[in-house]
Amino acid sequence: MTEQEQPKPAKPKIPRQKMREQDPLERAHNFYEVALGYDNDLALLESSRCLKCKKPYCMAGCPVEVDIPDFISMVKAGDVLGASWKLKEKNSLPRIAGRVCPQESQCESKCVLNKKGKGEPCAIGRLERYVADWAAEHAEGKMPELPKPTGLKVGVVGSGPAGLTLAGALIKKGVAVTVFEALHELGGVLVYGIPEFRLPKAIVRSEIDELRQLGVEFKTNWVVGRIETVDDLLEKRKFDAVFIGTGAGAPLFLRIPGENLNGVYSANEYLTRSNLMKAYMFPEWDTPVAKGRRVVVFGGGNVAMDSARTALRLGAEEVTIVYRRTMDELPARSEEVHHAIEEGVKFQLLTAPQEILGKETGWAVGVKCQKMELGEPDDSGRRRPVPVAGAYFDIECDTVIVAIGNAANPLVPSTTKNLETNKWGNIVADLETGKTSKDRVWAGGDIVTGAATVILAMGAGRKSALSMLQTFGI
Amino acid sequence: MFEILAKERIGPGVNRAVISAPDIARAHKPGQFIILRTQENGERIPLTVADKDAEKGTITLVWQEVGVTTYYMGTMCPGDKLQDLCGPLGKPTHIEKFGTVVGVGGGIGVAPLYPITKGMHDAGNHVITILGARTEGLLIMTDDMKKVSDETLIATDDGSFGIHGFVTQVLQGLIDKGTKIDLCAAIGPVPMMRAVVKVTKAANIPTVVSLNPIMVDGTGMCGACRVEVGGKTMFGCVDGPEFDGFEVDFDLLMKRLAMYKGPELIALNKFRETPRGCECEIPGGTS
């Protein structure tokens, strides 16, 4: 670290500003957004904490390389609209990123305020959210000027964070974009996976509307691989390039006895029923979901937290997360774990499910579990959970949600000629450019990396867009 | 939007509609299905495509009114539009010249059997069709099936039309008189498919069944449609909908199909109390 990055000694010490939140006891029973965001005063105060480092480490921590010190200093100067343009130069989905990015392990982990151990990092994510929300509310209809159309066109398979980001980056360079989505609603995991209380659908829609206003074309109910293949898009539809961003959409199961009992869901199904199909509004909306009284969730990631918190909101009396390691190894964002605890989710740690118990009618009644302890670290660097001999116990429940991850959905890879995949079925693509083994085909996001975060998918979409532009000579 | 161009009632609570869906009509192959949503707050339900006309850009759907969506569709009229129609989904039927193919269709299952039978017939197979229903009025598409079959045998449980008995008895009769059958395709209620497989397994006739598990997205994403085949968990939507009948766990399928019986009834009762859509026909009527 160099001299010039030292904070000025005279700077008054302002603590990191908290975001307002719904009361935990109240919000555990509604689907409204948990975090309420900054108001103008809080945003101004927080923006004044940024040190405007000459070498902004925070930017290196951002997968889409947002000009962080620049946008924050515009907030500080009172130019929120300008800050929003600055944000959107790199990030086409800032209202989404400001809500679901794991900022604590990205930009904010690199913040000098944090690195020097002198306090908490500047709340970059919260400021991003504030700026993007403000712009959506106050700058409606104001669009950046677009360059002349280049005559090039790109087809995008999947309307999740990777595909949307790529679409935004290309349309701003005069490349026509058509996005193909298999579901009836756009947004991919942002609408079927992430619950309303963490990312309201209206926010996703507003971001997509903005892309539509910029000229991106969207086709829903359009299953690439079945209606037409990727090869058809290139040859028959004459797209200059295709980007595959189909995500990691095949739920994994533990393959333990009882997993096909009634009341046992993949997290994808449970969340899709609730989020996309609004099962929490049943019977006003037609799709039902089992409203368990006692719910057990397997897994410790963000999806497990989302499932557990959804179960509470659907009216469960008791929701328990069963995880093989300890609290320290939970892969979920600490903020989400914290929210889950506040709302009353229980954690049964160092525990591995062995069997789902059922009754004659085919419904789940409980889970047989084994106690675990931590042994030596494994390949992932985390200490491996080891069974404690003979230590079994049952948890009574009527609903089980399996949230242990997703594998690659085989539909597009299996119907595309000469597209290399790895042993897990993921598409092989260069992580820096998104280029695949197939000419004119790029891929990014979970279909390449396996299940990861929204922002990494956005980063992959952006890198692929830049690589395509370079190939096009733009 | 997907406009309904023609609609008729072909049996008690059974409807057939021709719907504009050019992309799907072009791409559809026998055995594949679609997922539809009638309106914004509707659910996603899978239906097998009964027929298509690629040139006209239409597909034909046949459905029985059993849940809130199918009842609602029963009230829809030509000119009405379905909110969403997604497909074609699932693996197409494996069609080749096997020799003699017996198609067994029970009740509404005759509709999805039709394109498969047609495909098998076009591929040069000798096609024997066995159609069954509880009673004469519940038989559907018999004339359509006759056109694509070399022989058509019809059975009703109550003897009101054709042979008095079950489709399995007719099938057993064919086997007993020494008909060489190279493949059997059975589609209908789960107990029927299970019974057919019992007969064909004993005679060692390869049998394909088309399963109808509860589904949400239909593209392999959610895992709602889990079925057990040969002791392995498979997804009905992407691994199927057709499977080797000898290997299917029909008991599990039946239990899973019953999972939402309670909520389904709540939704249906609510629907009946709140008329909506076009009211040219009375939901659940027997016209």
PDB file of C-alpha atoms in Angstrom, chain B residues 104-252:
ATOM      1  CA  VAL B 104     -53.307 -48.856 -26.568  1.00  0.00           C
ATOM      2  CA  GLY B 105     -55.208 -45.706 -25.653  1.00  0.00           C
ATOM      3  CA  GLY B 106     -57.453 -45.223 -22.664  1.00  0.00           C
ATOM      4  CA  GLY B 107     -59.832 -42.297 -22.224  1.00  0.00           C
ATOM      5  CA  ILE B 108     -58.153 -38.959 -22.880  1.00  0.00           C
ATOM      6  CA  GLY B 109     -54.879 -40.855 -23.537  1.00  0.00           C
ATOM      7  CA  VAL B 110     -56.118 -41.485 -27.081  1.00  0.00           C
ATOM      8  CA  ALA B 111     -55.262 -37.867 -27.939  1.00  0.00           C
ATOM      9  CA  PRO B 112     -51.498 -38.098 -27.257  1.00  0.00           C
ATOM     10  CA  LEU B 113     -51.482 -41.592 -28.790  1.00  0.00           C
ATOM     11  CA  TYR B 114     -52.766 -40.237 -32.096  1.00  0.00           C
ATOM     12  CA  PRO B 115     -49.582 -38.527 -33.410  1.00  0.00           C
ATOM     13  CA  ILE B 116     -47.493 -41.518 -32.312  1.00  0.00           C
ATOM     14  CA  THR B 117     -49.824 -43.936 -34.116  1.00  0.00           C
ATOM     15  CA  LYS B 118     -49.764 -41.712 -37.168  1.00  0.00           C
ATOM     16  CA  GLY B 119     -45.962 -41.607 -37.083  1.00  0.00           C
ATOM     17  CA  MET B 120     -45.698 -45.371 -36.699  1.00  0.00           C
ATOM     18  CA  HIS B 121     -48.171 -45.884 -39.535  1.00  0.00           C
ATOM     19  CA  ASP B 122     -46.298 -43.493 -41.808  1.00  0.00           C
ATOM     20  CA  ALA B 123     -43.061 -45.371 -41.013  1.00  0.00           C
ATOM     21  CA  GLY B 124     -44.588 -48.485 -42.545  1.00  0.00           C
ATOM     22  CA  ASN B 125     -45.565 -50.403 -39.438  1.00  0.00           C
ATOM     23  CA  HIS B 126     -48.626 -52.614 -39.278  1.00  0.00           C
ATOM     24  CA  VAL B 127     -50.565 -50.703 -36.666  1.00  0.00           C
ATOM     25  CA  ILE B 128     -53.217 -52.243 -34.457  1.00  0.00           C
ATOM     26  CA  THR B 129     -55.024 -49.794 -32.227  1.00  0.00           C
ATOM     27  CA  ILE B 130     -56.929 -50.716 -29.111  1.00  0.00           C
ATOM     28  CA  LEU B 131     -59.080 -47.904 -27.739  1.00  0.00           C
ATOM     29  CA  GLY B 132     -60.921 -48.074 -24.480  1.00  0.00           C
ATOM     30  CA  ALA B 133     -63.201 -46.041 -22.252  1.00  0.00           C
ATOM     31  CA  ARG B 134     -65.617 -46.573 -19.409  1.00  0.00           C
ATOM     32  CA  THR B 135     -68.587 -46.059 -21.682  1.00  0.00           C
ATOM     33  CA  GLU B 136     -69.364 -45.159 -25.292  1.00  0.00           C
ATOM     34  CA  GLY B 137     -69.772 -41.453 -24.644  1.00  0.00           C
ATOM     35  CA  LEU B 138     -66.222 -41.231 -23.306  1.00  0.00           C
ATOM     36  CA  LEU B 139     -64.603 -42.646 -26.434  1.00  0.00           C
ATOM     37  CA  ILE B 140     -62.749 -39.959 -28.362  1.00  0.00           C
ATOM     38  CA  MET B 141     -61.096 -39.632 -31.743  1.00  0.00           C
ATOM     39  CA  THR B 142     -62.043 -43.127 -32.915  1.00  0.00           C
ATOM     40  CA  ASP B 143     -62.487 -41.996 -36.533  1.00  0.00           C
ATOM     41  CA  ASP B 144     -59.122 -40.194 -36.495  1.00  0.00           C
ATOM     42  CA  MET B 145     -57.454 -43.308 -35.126  1.00  0.00           C
ATOM     43  CA  LYS B 146     -59.055 -45.597 -37.710  1.00  0.00           C
ATOM     44  CA  LYS B 147     -57.488 -43.493 -40.476  1.00  0.00           C
ATOM     45  CA  VAL B 148     -53.963 -44.144 -39.189  1.00  0.00           C
ATOM     46  CA  SER B 149     -54.429 -47.754 -38.091  1.00  0.00           C
ATOM     47  CA  ASP B 150     -54.552 -51.008 -40.011  1.00  0.00           C
ATOM     48  CA  GLU B 151     -56.898 -52.492 -37.433  1.00  0.00           C
ATOM     49  CA  THR B 152     -58.861 -50.696 -34.753  1.00  0.00           C
ATOM     50  CA  LEU B 153     -60.366 -52.536 -31.783  1.00  0.00           C
ATOM     51  CA  ILE B 154     -62.628 -50.747 -29.350  1.00  0.00           C
ATOM     52  CA  ALA B 155     -63.595 -51.800 -25.859  1.00  0.00           C
ATOM     53  CA  THR B 156     -65.878 -50.264 -23.261  1.00  0.00           C
ATOM     54  CA  ASP B 157     -66.067 -51.273 -19.616  1.00  0.00           C
ATOM     55  CA  ASP B 158     -69.860 -51.377 -19.721  1.00  0.00           C
ATOM     56  CA  GLY B 159     -70.177 -52.926 -23.174  1.00  0.00           C
ATOM     57  CA  SER B 160     -72.050 -49.923 -24.558  1.00  0.00           C
ATOM     58  CA  PHE B 161     -69.794 -49.924 -27.614  1.00  0.00           C
ATOM     59  CA  GLY B 162     -67.424 -52.477 -29.161  1.00  0.00           C
ATOM     60  CA  ILE B 163     -66.049 -55.241 -27.048  1.00  0.00           C
ATOM     61  CA  HIS B 164     -67.392 -55.536 -23.507  1.00  0.00           C
ATOM     62  CA  GLY B 165     -64.298 -55.359 -21.313  1.00  0.00           C
ATOM     63  CA  PHE B 166     -60.943 -53.736 -20.746  1.00  0.00           C
ATOM     64  CA  VAL B 167     -58.252 -52.891 -23.279  1.00  0.00           C
ATOM     65  CA  THR B 168     -55.982 -55.361 -21.510  1.00  0.00           C
ATOM     66  CA  GLN B 169     -58.384 -58.196 -22.285  1.00  0.00           C
ATOM     67  CA  VAL B 170     -58.355 -57.235 -25.952  1.00  0.00           C
ATOM     68  CA  LEU B 171     -54.564 -57.068 -25.892  1.00  0.00           C
ATOM     69  CA  GLN B 172     -54.354 -60.454 -24.168  1.00  0.00           C
ATOM     70  CA  GLY B 173     -56.692 -61.824 -26.859  1.00  0.00           C
ATOM     71  CA  LEU B 174     -54.315 -60.677 -29.597  1.00  0.00           C
ATOM     72  CA  ILE B 175     -51.377 -62.290 -27.838  1.00  0.00           C
ATOM     73  CA  ASP B 176     -53.331 -65.500 -27.207  1.00  0.00           C
ATOM     74  CA  LYS B 177     -54.210 -65.923 -30.832  1.00  0.00           C
ATOM     75  CA  GLY B 178     -50.551 -65.664 -31.723  1.00  0.00           C
ATOM     76  CA  THR B 179     -50.315 -62.131 -33.159  1.00  0.00           C
ATOM     77  CA  LYS B 180     -46.643 -61.243 -33.319  1.00  0.00           C
ATOM     78  CA  ILE B 181     -46.305 -57.833 -31.684  1.00  0.00           C
ATOM     79  CA  ASP B 182     -42.988 -55.985 -31.933  1.00  0.00           C
ATOM     80  CA  LEU B 183     -43.820 -52.927 -29.882  1.00  0.00           C
ATOM     81  CA  CYS B 184     -46.644 -51.705 -27.707  1.00  0.00           C
ATOM     82  CA  ALA B 185     -47.301 -48.026 -26.964  1.00  0.00           C
ATOM     83  CA  ALA B 186     -49.745 -47.396 -24.125  1.00  0.00           C
ATOM     84  CA  ILE B 187     -51.136 -44.065 -23.025  1.00  0.00           C
ATOM     85  CA  GLY B 188     -53.968 -43.544 -20.613  1.00  0.00           C
ATOM     86  CA  PRO B 189     -54.742 -43.458 -16.909  1.00  0.00           C
ATOM     87  CA  VAL B 190     -51.887 -44.768 -14.753  1.00  0.00           C
ATOM     88  CA  PRO B 191     -53.784 -47.917 -13.626  1.00  0.00           C
ATOM     89  CA  MET B 192     -54.452 -48.736 -17.276  1.00  0.00           C
ATOM     90  CA  MET B 193     -50.811 -48.333 -18.259  1.00  0.00           C
ATOM     91  CA  ARG B 194     -49.768 -50.451 -15.317  1.00  0.00           C
ATOM     92  CA  ALA B 195     -52.246 -53.167 -16.334  1.00  0.00           C
ATOM     93  CA  VAL B 196     -51.085 -53.095 -19.961  1.00  0.00           C
ATOM     94  CA  VAL B 197     -47.469 -53.472 -18.886  1.00  0.00           C
ATOM     95  CA  LYS B 198     -48.420 -56.474 -16.769  1.00  0.00           C
ATOM     96  CA  VAL B 199     -49.789 -58.158 -19.879  1.00  0.00           C
ATOM     97  CA  THR B 200     -46.967 -57.208 -22.235  1.00  0.00           C
ATOM     98  CA  LYS B 201     -44.234 -58.001 -19.735  1.00  0.00           C
ATOM     99  CA  ALA B 202     -45.530 -61.558 -19.406  1.00  0.00           C
ATOM    100  CA  ALA B 203     -45.427 -61.850 -23.200  1.00  0.00           C
ATOM    101  CA  ASN B 204     -42.093 -60.018 -23.390  1.00  0.00           C
ATOM    102  CA  ILE B 205     -43.369 -57.311 -25.738  1.00  0.00           C
ATOM    103  CA  PRO B 206     -41.347 -54.080 -25.466  1.00  0.00           C
ATOM    104  CA  THR B 207     -43.686 -51.390 -24.178  1.00  0.00           C
ATOM    105  CA  VAL B 208     -43.472 -47.648 -24.185  1.00  0.00           C
ATOM    106  CA  VAL B 209     -45.648 -45.596 -21.847  1.00  0.00           C
ATOM    107  CA  SER B 210     -46.105 -41.821 -21.819  1.00  0.00           C
ATOM    108  CA  LEU B 211     -46.151 -40.393 -18.301  1.00  0.00           C
ATOM    109  CA  ASN B 212     -47.992 -37.325 -17.088  1.00  0.00           C
ATOM    110  CA  PRO B 213     -46.319 -36.311 -13.813  1.00  0.00           C
ATOM    111  CA  ILE B 214     -46.964 -32.939 -12.195  1.00  0.00           C
ATOM    112  CA  MET B 215     -44.738 -30.391 -13.880  1.00  0.00           C
ATOM    113  CA  VAL B 216     -43.868 -26.731 -13.477  1.00  0.00           C
ATOM    114  CA  ASP B 217     -41.249 -25.439 -15.890  1.00  0.00           C
ATOM    115  CA  GLY B 218     -40.991 -28.438 -18.228  1.00  0.00           C
ATOM    116  CA  THR B 219     -37.367 -27.808 -19.231  1.00  0.00           C
ATOM    117  CA  GLY B 220     -35.552 -29.787 -16.534  1.00  0.00           C
ATOM    118  CA  MET B 221     -35.102 -26.892 -14.163  1.00  0.00           C
ATOM    119  CA  CYS B 222     -37.427 -27.627 -11.241  1.00  0.00           C
ATOM    120  CA  GLY B 223     -37.524 -31.387 -10.739  1.00  0.00           C
ATOM    121  CA  ALA B 224     -41.249 -31.502  -9.911  1.00  0.00           C
ATOM    122  CA  CYS B 225     -41.841 -34.262 -12.451  1.00  0.00           C
ATOM    123  CA  ARG B 226     -39.589 -36.837 -10.785  1.00  0.00           C
ATOM    124  CA  VAL B 227     -40.389 -40.406 -11.746  1.00  0.00           C
ATOM    125  CA  GLU B 228     -38.547 -43.593 -10.924  1.00  0.00           C
ATOM    126  CA  VAL B 229     -37.560 -45.716 -13.883  1.00  0.00           C
ATOM    127  CA  GLY B 230     -35.427 -48.790 -13.373  1.00  0.00           C
ATOM    128  CA  GLY B 231     -34.762 -47.632  -9.803  1.00  0.00           C
ATOM    129  CA  LYS B 232     -33.329 -44.326 -10.992  1.00  0.00           C
ATOM    130  CA  THR B 233     -34.857 -40.875 -10.524  1.00  0.00           C
ATOM    131  CA  MET B 234     -35.620 -39.258 -13.853  1.00  0.00           C
ATOM    132  CA  PHE B 235     -37.345 -36.080 -14.919  1.00  0.00           C
ATOM    133  CA  GLY B 236     -40.521 -36.661 -16.908  1.00  0.00           C
ATOM    134  CA  CYS B 237     -40.083 -33.421 -18.827  1.00  0.00           C
ATOM    135  CA  VAL B 238     -36.596 -33.868 -20.284  1.00  0.00           C
ATOM    136  CA  ASP B 239     -35.873 -37.585 -19.898  1.00  0.00           C
ATOM    137  CA  GLY B 240     -39.408 -38.402 -21.041  1.00  0.00           C
ATOM    138  CA  PRO B 241     -42.335 -38.163 -21.314  1.00  0.00           C
ATOM    139  CA  GLU B 242     -41.975 -41.686 -22.746  1.00  0.00           C
ATOM    140  CA  PHE B 243     -40.295 -44.435 -20.784  1.00  0.00           C
ATOM    141  CA  ASP B 244     -39.796 -48.176 -20.852  1.00  0.00           C
ATOM    142  CA  GLY B 245     -43.039 -49.427 -19.304  1.00  0.00           C
ATOM    143  CA  PHE B 246     -41.339 -52.439 -17.719  1.00  0.00           C
ATOM    144  CA  GLU B 247     -39.162 -50.166 -15.593  1.00  0.00           C
ATOM    145  CA  VAL B 248     -41.608 -47.491 -14.422  1.00  0.00           C
ATOM    146  CA  ASP B 249     -42.629 -47.277 -10.751  1.00  0.00           C
ATOM    147  CA  PHE B 250     -46.348 -46.680 -11.307  1.00  0.00           C
ATOM    148  CA  ASP B 251     -47.199 -46.656  -7.578  1.00  0.00           C
ATOM    149  CA  LEU B 252     -44.875 -43.727  -6.972  1.00  0.00           C
TER     150      LEU B 252
END
